[in-house]
PDB file of C-alpha atoms and ligand atoms in Angstrom:
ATOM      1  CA  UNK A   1      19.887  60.331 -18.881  1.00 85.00           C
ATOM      2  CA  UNK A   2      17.469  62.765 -19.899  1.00 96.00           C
ATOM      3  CA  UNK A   3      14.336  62.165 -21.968  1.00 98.00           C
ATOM      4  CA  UNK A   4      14.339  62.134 -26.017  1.00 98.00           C
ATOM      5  CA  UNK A   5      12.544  65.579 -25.474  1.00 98.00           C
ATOM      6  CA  UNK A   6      15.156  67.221 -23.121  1.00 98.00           C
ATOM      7  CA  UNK A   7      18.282  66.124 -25.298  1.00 98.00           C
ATOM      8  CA  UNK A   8      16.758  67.559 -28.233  1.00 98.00           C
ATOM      9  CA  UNK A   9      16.054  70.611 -26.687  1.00 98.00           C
ATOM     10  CA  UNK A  10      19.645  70.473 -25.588  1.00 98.00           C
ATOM     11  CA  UNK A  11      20.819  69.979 -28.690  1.00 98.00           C
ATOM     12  CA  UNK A  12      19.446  73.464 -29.755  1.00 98.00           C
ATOM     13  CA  UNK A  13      21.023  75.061 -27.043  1.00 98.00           C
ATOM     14  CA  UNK A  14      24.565  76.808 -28.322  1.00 98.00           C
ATOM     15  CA  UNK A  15      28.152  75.522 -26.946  1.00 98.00           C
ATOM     16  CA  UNK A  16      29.382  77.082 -24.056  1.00 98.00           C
ATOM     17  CA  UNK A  17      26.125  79.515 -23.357  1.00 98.00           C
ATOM     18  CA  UNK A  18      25.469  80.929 -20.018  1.00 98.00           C
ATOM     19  CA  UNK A  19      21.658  78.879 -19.792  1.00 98.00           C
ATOM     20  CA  UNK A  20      18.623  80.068 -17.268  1.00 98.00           C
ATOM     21  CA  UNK A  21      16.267  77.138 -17.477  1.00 98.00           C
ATOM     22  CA  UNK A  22      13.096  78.324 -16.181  1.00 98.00           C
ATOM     23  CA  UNK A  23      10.407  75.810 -14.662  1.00 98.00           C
ATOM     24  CA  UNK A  24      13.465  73.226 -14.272  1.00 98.00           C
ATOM     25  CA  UNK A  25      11.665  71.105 -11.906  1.00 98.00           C
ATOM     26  CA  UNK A  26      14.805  68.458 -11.016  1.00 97.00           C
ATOM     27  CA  UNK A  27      17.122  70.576 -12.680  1.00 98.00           C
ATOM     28  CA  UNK A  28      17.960  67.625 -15.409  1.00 98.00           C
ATOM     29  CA  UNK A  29      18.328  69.549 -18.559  1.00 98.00           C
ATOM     30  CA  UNK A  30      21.367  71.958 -17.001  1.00 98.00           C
ATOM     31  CA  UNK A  31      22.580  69.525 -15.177  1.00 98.00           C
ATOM     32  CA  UNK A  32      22.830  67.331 -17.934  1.00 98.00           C
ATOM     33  CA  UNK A  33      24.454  70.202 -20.326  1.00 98.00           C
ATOM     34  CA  UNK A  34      27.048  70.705 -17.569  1.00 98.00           C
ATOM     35  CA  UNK A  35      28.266  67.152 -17.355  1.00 98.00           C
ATOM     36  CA  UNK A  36      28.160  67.225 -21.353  1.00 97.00           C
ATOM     37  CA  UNK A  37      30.403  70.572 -21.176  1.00 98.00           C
ATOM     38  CA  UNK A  38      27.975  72.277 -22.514  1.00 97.00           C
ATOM     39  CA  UNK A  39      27.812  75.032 -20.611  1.00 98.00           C
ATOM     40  CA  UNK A  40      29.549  77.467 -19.011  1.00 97.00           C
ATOM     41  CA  UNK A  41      27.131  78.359 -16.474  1.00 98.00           C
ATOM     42  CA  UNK A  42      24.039  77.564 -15.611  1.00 98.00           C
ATOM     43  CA  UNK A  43      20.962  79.235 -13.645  1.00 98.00           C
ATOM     44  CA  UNK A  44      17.724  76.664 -12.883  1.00 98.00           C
ATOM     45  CA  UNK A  45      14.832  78.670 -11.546  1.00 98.00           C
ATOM     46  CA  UNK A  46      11.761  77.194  -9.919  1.00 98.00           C
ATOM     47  CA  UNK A  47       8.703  78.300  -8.800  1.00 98.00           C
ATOM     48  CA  UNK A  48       7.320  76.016  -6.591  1.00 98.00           C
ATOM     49  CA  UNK A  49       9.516  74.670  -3.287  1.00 98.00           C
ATOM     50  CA  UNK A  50       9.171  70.826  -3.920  1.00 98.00           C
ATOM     51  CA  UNK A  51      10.574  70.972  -7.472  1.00 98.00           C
ATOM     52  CA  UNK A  52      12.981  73.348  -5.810  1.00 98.00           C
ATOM     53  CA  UNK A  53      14.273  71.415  -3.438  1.00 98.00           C
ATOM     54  CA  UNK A  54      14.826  68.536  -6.405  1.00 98.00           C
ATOM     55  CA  UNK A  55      16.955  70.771  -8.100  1.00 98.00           C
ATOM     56  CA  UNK A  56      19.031  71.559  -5.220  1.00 98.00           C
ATOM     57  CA  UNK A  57      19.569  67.931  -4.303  1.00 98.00           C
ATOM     58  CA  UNK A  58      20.309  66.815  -7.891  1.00 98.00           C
ATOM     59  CA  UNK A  59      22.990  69.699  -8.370  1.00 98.00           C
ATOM     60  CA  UNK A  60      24.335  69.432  -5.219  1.00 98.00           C
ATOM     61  CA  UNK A  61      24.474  65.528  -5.838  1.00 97.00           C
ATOM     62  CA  UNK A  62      26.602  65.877  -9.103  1.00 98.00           C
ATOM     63  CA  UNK A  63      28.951  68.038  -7.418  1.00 98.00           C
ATOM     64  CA  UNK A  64      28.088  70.679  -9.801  1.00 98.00           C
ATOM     65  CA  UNK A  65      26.859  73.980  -7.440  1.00 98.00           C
ATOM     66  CA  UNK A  66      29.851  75.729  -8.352  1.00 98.00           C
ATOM     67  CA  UNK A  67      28.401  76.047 -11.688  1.00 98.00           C
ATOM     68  CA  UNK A  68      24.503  75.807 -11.423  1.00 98.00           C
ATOM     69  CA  UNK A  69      22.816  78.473  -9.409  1.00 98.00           C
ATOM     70  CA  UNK A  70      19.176  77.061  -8.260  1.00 98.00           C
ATOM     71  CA  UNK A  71      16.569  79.655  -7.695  1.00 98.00           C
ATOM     72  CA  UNK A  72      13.264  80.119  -5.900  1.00 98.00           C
ATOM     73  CA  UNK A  73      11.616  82.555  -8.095  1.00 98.00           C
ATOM     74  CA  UNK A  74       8.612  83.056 -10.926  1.00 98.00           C
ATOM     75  CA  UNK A  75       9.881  82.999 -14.240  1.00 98.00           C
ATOM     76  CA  UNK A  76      12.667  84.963 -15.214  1.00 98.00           C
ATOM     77  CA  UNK A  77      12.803  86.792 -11.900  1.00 98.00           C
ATOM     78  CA  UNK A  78      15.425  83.772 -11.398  1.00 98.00           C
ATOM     79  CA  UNK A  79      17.926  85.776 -13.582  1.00 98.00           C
ATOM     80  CA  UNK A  80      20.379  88.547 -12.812  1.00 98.00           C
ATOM     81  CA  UNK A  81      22.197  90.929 -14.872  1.00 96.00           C
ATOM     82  CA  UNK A  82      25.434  89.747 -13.615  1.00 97.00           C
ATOM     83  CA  UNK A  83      24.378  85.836 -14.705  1.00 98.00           C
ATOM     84  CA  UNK A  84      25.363  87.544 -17.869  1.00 98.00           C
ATOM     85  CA  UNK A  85      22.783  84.885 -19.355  1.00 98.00           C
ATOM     86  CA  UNK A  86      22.798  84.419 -22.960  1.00 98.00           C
ATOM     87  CA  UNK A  87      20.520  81.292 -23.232  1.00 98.00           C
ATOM     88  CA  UNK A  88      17.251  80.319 -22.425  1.00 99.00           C
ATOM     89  CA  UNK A  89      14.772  77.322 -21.919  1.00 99.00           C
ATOM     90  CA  UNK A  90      11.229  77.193 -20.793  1.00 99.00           C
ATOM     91  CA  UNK A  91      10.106  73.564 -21.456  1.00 98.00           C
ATOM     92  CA  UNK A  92       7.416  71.325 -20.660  1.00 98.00           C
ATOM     93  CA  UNK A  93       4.437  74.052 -20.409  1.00 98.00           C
ATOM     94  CA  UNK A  94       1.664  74.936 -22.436  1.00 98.00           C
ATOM     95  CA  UNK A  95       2.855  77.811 -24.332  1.00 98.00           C
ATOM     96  CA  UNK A  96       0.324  80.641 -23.269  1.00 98.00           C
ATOM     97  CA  UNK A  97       2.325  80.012 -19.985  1.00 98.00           C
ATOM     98  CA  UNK A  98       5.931  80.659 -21.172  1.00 98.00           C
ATOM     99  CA  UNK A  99       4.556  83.461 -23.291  1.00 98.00           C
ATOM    100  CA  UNK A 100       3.370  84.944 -20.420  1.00 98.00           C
ATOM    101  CA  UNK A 101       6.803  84.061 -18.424  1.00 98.00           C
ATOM    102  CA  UNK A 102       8.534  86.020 -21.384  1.00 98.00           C
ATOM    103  CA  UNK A 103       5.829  88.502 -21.394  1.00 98.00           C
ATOM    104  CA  UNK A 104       6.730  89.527 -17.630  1.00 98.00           C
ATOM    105  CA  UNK A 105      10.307  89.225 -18.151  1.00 98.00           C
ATOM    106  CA  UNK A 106      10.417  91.971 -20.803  1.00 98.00           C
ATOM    107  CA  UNK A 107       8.277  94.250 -18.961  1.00 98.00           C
ATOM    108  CA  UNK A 108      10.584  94.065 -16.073  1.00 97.00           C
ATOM    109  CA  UNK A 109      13.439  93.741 -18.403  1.00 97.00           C
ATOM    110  CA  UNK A 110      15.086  89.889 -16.898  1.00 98.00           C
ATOM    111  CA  UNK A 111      14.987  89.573 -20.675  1.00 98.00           C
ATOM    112  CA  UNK A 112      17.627  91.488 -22.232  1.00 96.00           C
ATOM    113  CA  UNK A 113      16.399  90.289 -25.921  1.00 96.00           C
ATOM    114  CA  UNK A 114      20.048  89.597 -27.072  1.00 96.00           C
ATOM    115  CA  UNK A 115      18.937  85.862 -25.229  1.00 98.00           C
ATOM    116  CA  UNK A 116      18.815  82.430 -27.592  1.00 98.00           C
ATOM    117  CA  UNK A 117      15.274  81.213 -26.600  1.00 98.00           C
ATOM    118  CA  UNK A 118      14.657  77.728 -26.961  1.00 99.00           C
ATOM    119  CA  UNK A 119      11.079  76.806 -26.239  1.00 99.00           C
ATOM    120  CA  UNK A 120       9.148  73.649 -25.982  1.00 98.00           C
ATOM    121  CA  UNK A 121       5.661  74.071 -25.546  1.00 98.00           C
ATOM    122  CA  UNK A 122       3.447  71.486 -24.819  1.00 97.00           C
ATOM    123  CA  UNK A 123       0.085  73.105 -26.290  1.00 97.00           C
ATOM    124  CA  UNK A 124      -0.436  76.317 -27.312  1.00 97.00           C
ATOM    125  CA  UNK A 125       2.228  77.387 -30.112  1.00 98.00           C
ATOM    126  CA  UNK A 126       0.360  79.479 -31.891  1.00 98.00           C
ATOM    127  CA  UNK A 127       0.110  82.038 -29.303  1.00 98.00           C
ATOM    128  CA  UNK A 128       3.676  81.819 -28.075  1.00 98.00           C
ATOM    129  CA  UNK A 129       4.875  82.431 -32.111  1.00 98.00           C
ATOM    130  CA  UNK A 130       2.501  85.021 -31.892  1.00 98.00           C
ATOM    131  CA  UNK A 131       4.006  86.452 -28.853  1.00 98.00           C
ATOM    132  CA  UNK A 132       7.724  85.958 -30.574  1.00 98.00           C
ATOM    133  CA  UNK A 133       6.774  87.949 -33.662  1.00 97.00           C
ATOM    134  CA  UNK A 134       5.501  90.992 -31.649  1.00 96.00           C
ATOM    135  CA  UNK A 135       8.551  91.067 -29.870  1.00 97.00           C
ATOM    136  CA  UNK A 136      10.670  90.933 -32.637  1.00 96.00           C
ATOM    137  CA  UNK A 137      11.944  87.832 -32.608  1.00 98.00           C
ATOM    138  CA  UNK A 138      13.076  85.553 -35.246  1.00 98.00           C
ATOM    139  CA  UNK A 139      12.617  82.151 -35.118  1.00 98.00           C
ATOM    140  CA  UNK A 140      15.711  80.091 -36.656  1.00 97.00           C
ATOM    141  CA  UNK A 141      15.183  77.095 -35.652  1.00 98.00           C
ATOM    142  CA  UNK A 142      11.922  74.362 -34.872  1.00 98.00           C
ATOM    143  CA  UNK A 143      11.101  70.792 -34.408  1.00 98.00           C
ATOM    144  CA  UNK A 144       9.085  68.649 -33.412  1.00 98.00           C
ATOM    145  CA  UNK A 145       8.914  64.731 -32.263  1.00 98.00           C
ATOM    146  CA  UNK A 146       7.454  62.012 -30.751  1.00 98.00           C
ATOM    147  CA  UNK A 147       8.007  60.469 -27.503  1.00 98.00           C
ATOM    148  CA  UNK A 148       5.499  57.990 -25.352  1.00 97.00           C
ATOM    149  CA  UNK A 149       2.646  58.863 -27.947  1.00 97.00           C
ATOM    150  CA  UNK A 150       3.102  62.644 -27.046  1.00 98.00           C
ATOM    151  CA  UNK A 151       4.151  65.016 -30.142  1.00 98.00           C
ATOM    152  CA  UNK A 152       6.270  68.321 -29.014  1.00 98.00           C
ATOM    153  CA  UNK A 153       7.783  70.891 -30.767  1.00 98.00           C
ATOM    154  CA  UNK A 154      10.196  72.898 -30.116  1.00 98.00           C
ATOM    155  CA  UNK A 155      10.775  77.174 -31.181  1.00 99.00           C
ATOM    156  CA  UNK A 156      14.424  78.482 -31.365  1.00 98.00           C
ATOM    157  CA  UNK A 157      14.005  82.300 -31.340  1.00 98.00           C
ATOM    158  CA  UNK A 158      16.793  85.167 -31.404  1.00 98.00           C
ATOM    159  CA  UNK A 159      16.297  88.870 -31.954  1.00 97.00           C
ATOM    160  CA  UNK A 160      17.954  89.813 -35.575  1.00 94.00           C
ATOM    161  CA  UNK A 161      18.687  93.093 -36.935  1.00 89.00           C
ATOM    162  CA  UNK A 162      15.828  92.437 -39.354  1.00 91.00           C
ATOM    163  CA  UNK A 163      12.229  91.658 -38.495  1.00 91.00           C
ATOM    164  CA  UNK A 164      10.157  89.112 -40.093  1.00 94.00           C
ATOM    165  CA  UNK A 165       6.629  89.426 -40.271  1.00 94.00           C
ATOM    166  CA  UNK A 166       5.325  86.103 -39.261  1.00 97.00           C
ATOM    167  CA  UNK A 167       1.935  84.804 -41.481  1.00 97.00           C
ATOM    168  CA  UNK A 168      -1.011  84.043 -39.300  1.00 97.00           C
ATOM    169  CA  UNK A 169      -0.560  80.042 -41.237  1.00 97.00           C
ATOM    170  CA  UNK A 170       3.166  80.163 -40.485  1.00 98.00           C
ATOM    171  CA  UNK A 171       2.476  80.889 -36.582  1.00 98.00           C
ATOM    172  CA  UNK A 172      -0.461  78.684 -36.759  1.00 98.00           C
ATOM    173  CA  UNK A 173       2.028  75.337 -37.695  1.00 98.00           C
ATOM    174  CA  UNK A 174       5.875  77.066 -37.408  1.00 98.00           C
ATOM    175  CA  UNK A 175       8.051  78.661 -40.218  1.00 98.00           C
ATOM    176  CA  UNK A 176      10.215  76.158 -39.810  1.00 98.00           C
ATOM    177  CA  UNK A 177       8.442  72.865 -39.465  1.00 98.00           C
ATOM    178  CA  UNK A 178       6.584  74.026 -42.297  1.00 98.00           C
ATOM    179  CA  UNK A 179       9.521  73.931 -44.482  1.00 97.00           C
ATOM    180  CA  UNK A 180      10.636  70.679 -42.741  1.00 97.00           C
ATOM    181  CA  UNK A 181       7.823  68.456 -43.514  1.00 90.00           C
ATOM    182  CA  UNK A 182       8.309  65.911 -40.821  1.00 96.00           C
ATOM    183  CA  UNK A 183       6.319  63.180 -41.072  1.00 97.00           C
ATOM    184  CA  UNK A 184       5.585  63.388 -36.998  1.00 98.00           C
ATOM    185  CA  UNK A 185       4.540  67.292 -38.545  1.00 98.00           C
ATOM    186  CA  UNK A 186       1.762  65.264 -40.412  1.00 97.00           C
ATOM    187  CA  UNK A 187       0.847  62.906 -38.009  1.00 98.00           C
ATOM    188  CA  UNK A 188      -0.102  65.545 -35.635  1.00 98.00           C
ATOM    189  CA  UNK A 189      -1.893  67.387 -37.711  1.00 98.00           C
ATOM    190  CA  UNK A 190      -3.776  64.799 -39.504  1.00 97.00           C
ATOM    191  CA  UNK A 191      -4.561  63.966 -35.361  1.00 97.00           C
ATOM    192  CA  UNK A 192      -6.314  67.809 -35.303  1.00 97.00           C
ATOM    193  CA  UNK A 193      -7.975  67.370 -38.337  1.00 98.00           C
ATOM    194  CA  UNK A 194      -9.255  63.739 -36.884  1.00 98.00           C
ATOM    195  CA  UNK A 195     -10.473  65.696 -33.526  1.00 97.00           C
ATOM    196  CA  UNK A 196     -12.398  68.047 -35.490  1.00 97.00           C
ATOM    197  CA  UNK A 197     -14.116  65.750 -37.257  1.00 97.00           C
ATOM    198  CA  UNK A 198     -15.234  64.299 -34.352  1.00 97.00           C
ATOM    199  CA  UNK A 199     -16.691  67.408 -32.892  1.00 96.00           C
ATOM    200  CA  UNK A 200     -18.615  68.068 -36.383  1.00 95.00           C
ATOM    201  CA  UNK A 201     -19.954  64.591 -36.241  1.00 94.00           C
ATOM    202  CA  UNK A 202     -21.266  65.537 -32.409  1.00 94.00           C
ATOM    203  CA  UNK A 203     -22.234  68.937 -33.845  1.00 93.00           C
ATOM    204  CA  UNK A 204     -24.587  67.637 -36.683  1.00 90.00           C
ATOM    205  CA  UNK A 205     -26.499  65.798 -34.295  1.00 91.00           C
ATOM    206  CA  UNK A 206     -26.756  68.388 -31.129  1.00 89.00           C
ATOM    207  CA  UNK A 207     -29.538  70.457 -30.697  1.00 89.00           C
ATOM    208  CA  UNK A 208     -29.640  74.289 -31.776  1.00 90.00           C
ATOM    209  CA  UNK A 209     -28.442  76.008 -33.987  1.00 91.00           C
ATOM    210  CA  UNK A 210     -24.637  74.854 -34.619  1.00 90.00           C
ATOM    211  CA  UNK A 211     -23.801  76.726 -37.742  1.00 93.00           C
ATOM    212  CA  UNK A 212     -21.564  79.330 -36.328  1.00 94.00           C
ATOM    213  CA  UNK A 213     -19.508  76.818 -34.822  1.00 94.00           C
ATOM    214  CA  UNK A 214     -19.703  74.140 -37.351  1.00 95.00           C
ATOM    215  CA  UNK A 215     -18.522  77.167 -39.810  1.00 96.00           C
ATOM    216  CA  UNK A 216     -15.683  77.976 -37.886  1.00 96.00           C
ATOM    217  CA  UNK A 217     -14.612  73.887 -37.232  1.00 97.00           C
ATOM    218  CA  UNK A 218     -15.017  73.228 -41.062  1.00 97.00           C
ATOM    219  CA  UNK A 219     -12.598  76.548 -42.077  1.00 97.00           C
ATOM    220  CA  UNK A 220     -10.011  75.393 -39.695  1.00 97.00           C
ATOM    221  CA  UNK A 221      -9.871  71.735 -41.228  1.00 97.00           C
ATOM    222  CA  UNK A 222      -9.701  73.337 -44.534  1.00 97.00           C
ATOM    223  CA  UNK A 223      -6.387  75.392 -43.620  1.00 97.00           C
ATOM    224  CA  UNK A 224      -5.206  72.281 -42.106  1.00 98.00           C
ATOM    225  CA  UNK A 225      -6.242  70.420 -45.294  1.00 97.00           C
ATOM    226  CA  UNK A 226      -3.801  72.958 -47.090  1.00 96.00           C
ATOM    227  CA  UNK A 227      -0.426  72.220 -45.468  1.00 96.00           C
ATOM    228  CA  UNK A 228      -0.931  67.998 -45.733  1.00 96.00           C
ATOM    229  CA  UNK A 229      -0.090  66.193 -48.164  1.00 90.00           C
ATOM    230  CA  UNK A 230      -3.212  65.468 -50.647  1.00 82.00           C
ATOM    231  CA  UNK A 231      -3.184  61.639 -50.013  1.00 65.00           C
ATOM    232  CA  UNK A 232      -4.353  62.534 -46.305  1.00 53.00           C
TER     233      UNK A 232
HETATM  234  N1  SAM B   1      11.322  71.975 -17.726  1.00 78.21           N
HETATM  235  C1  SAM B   1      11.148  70.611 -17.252  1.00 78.21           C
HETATM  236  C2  SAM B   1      10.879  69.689 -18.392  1.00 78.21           C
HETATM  237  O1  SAM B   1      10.651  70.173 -19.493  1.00 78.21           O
HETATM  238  O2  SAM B   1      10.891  68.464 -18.199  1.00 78.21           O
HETATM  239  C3  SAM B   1      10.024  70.530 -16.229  1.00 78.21           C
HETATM  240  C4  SAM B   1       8.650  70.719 -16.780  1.00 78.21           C
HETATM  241  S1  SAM B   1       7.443  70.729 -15.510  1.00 78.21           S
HETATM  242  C5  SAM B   1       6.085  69.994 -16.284  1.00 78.21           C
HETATM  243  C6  SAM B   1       7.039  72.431 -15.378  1.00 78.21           C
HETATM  244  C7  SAM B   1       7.778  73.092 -14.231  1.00 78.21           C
HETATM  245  O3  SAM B   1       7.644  74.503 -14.373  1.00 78.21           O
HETATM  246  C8  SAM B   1       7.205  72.726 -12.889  1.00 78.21           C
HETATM  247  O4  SAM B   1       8.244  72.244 -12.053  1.00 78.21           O
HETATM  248  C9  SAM B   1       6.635  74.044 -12.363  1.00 78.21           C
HETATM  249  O5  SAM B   1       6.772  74.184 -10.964  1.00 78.21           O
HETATM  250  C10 SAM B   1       7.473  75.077 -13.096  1.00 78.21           C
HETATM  251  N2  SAM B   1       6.858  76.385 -13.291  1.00 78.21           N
HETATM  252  C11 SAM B   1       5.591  76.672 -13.649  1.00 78.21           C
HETATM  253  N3  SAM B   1       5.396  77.998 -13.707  1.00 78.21           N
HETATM  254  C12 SAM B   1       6.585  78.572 -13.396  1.00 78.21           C
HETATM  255  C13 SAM B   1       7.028  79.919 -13.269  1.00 78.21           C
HETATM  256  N4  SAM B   1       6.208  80.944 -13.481  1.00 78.21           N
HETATM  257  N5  SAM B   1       8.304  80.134 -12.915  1.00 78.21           N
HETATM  258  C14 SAM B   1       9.151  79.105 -12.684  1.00 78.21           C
HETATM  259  N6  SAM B   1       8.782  77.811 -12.784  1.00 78.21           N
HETATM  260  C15 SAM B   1       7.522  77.543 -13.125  1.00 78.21           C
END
């Protein structure tokens, strides 16, 4: 059974894609998407031997290794042009880290761009939205929830004829979850407002000269200010 996290992510993925799920550690999410019929394929790359090795064993243990290829390899390296891979998910990283995965991939062309990316970052959106809207990408689809006191979010991105030129607010908290107004949206951010409060607290009292800092901590509570709800 995979985790609240995974089956949403799942969810996102389209019917009958060809998936490369990169950083797959035991190889649940494809080999969950399989058994679901899902998927027509499936490619689960890993990077390290141990999670590796997982994967192999929990394929191999569903009978499914006529349909899931498991591969030692960094990051999209794990795909082939003859995969003929039209999905893909990077999950459970901080996001600098799967922009960077993406990052290599389209240098060394793994990533053909025609790909359905579905993302889940555990930190570091911002940068990975940022990454998205260089490239070109749109991003249809977000969300975000809860699970054991952890928020996530997750970024469903596709190439489109047309490019959309992503605000630095809307990269900042999502497009889409912006529109959404989730009230796990607000609790996290009222959480980063809370943590910055903290450090200004701490601030006021260190020695030095804090003003540059303090400056910077008070404009970015402000912004978040902006997108809650005034009662918060
Ligand atoms: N995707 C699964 C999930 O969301 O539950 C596993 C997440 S686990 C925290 C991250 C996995 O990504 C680890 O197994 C790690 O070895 C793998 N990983 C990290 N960097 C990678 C890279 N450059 N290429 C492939 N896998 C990578």
């Amino acid at each position: 059974l995979l985790s609240k996290r995974l089956a949403r992510v799942g969810e996102l993925v389209p019917e009958q894609s060809r998936l490369a799920d990169i950083g797959s550690d035991h190889a649940y999410l494809p080999v969950a998407l399989v058994l679901q019929k899902k998927l027509e394929f499936a490619v689960a790359g890993e990077v390290v031997s141990g999670p590796f090795e997982a994967a192999k064993k929990q394929v191999r243990k569903n009978g499914l290794s006529d349909q899931i290829t498991v591969r030692l390899a960094d990051g999209l390296d794990a795909v082939e042009k003859t995969d003929e891979i039209n999905a893909i998910t990077i999950c459970g990283m901080g996001g600098v880290l799967i922009r960077d995965i993406l990052e290599a991939g389209w240098t060394n062309q793994r990533l053909q761009g025609n790909e359905r990316l579905v993302l889940q970052p555990n930190i570091g959106e911002k940068p990975l939205r940022d990454w998205l809207t260089i490239h070109g990408y749109t991003i249809i689809d977000e969300d975000i929830l809860e699970e054991n006191n952890k928020i996530y979010e997750i970024i469903v991105a596709a190439r489109r004829e047309t490019r959309v030129a992503y605000s630095a607010k809307e990269r900042l908290f999502g497009p889409v979850l912006l529109k959404k107004q989730s009230p796990i949206f607000y609790k996290k951010w009222q959480s980063e407002v809370k943590q910055r409060e903290t450090i200004l607290a701490q601030l006021t009292k260190a020695s030095g000269d804090q003003t540059i800092r303090i400056q910077q901590i008070e404009k970015e509570i402000a912004e978040i200010k902006e997108v809650l709800p005034d009662e918060s």
